[in-house]
Amino acid sequence: EERRQMKSELERISKIPGLYSFSRPIFDTSKEYALVNYSYSCGYTCGRHCTYLFKKVNGKWIKIMEANCHFS
């Protein structure tokens, strides 16, 4: 189920032009929280990088926080 949700989100995001990359999620021991690094590049002076914290709520991953975000 988790992989299906991630795949669905990646398919949605992939329709936006540019280059995207995501780290593998890092889970806490209870697998209730996950950290993911996200990068987007749309050219030499265009891009974004963030670390996202997700929480699993009712079987769905919800983004609850962004940190270390950089924009250009």
C-alpha positions in Angstrom: 0.0 0.0 0.0 2.8 2.5 0.9 4.6 1.8 -2.4 1.4 2.3 -4.3 0.8 5.7 -2.6 4.4 6.8 -3.3 4.1 5.7 -6.9 0.8 7.6 -7.3 2.4 10.7 -5.9 5.5 10.4 -8.2 3.2 9.9 -11.2 1.4 13.1 -10.3 4.5 15.1 -9.8 6.2 13.7 -12.9 3.8 15.6 -15.1 5.4 18.9 -14.2 8.5 19.7 -16.4 11.9 19.5 -14.8 14.1 17.0 -13.1 13.0 15.5 -9.8 14.8 13.3 -7.3 13.7 11.8 -4.0 15.7 10.0 -1.4 14.6 6.7 0.0 12.3 7.3 3.0 13.9 7.0 6.5 11.3 5.6 8.9 11.2 5.7 12.7 11.0 2.4 14.5 7.2 2.5 14.6 7.0 3.4 10.9 4.6 6.2 11.8 7.0 8.9 10.6 9.2 9.2 7.5 11.8 11.7 6.3 12.3 12.3 2.6 14.7 14.6 0.8 13.3 16.2 -2.4 15.1 18.1 -5.1 13.7 19.7 -8.2 15.8 21.3 -11.0 14.4 23.3 -13.9 17.7 24.8 -15.1 20.9 26.3 -13.9 19.3 29.0 -11.8 16.0 27.3 -11.1 15.4 24.7 -8.5 14.3 23.7 -5.0 15.5 21.3 -2.3 13.6 20.4 0.9 13.5 17.7 3.6 9.9 16.6 4.3 8.5 14.9 7.4 5.5 12.7 6.8 3.2 11.1 9.3 1.0 8.1 8.6 -2.6 9.1 9.4 -5.5 6.6 8.8 -3.3 4.7 6.4 -2.2 7.7 4.3 1.1 9.7 4.4 0.5 13.3 5.2 3.3 15.9 4.9 3.5 17.6 8.3 6.7 19.7 8.0 9.3 21.1 5.6 12.8 21.9 6.7 16.2 22.9 5.2 14.5 24.3 2.1 16.6 26.1 -0.5 15.3 27.9 -3.6 17.0 29.4 -6.6 
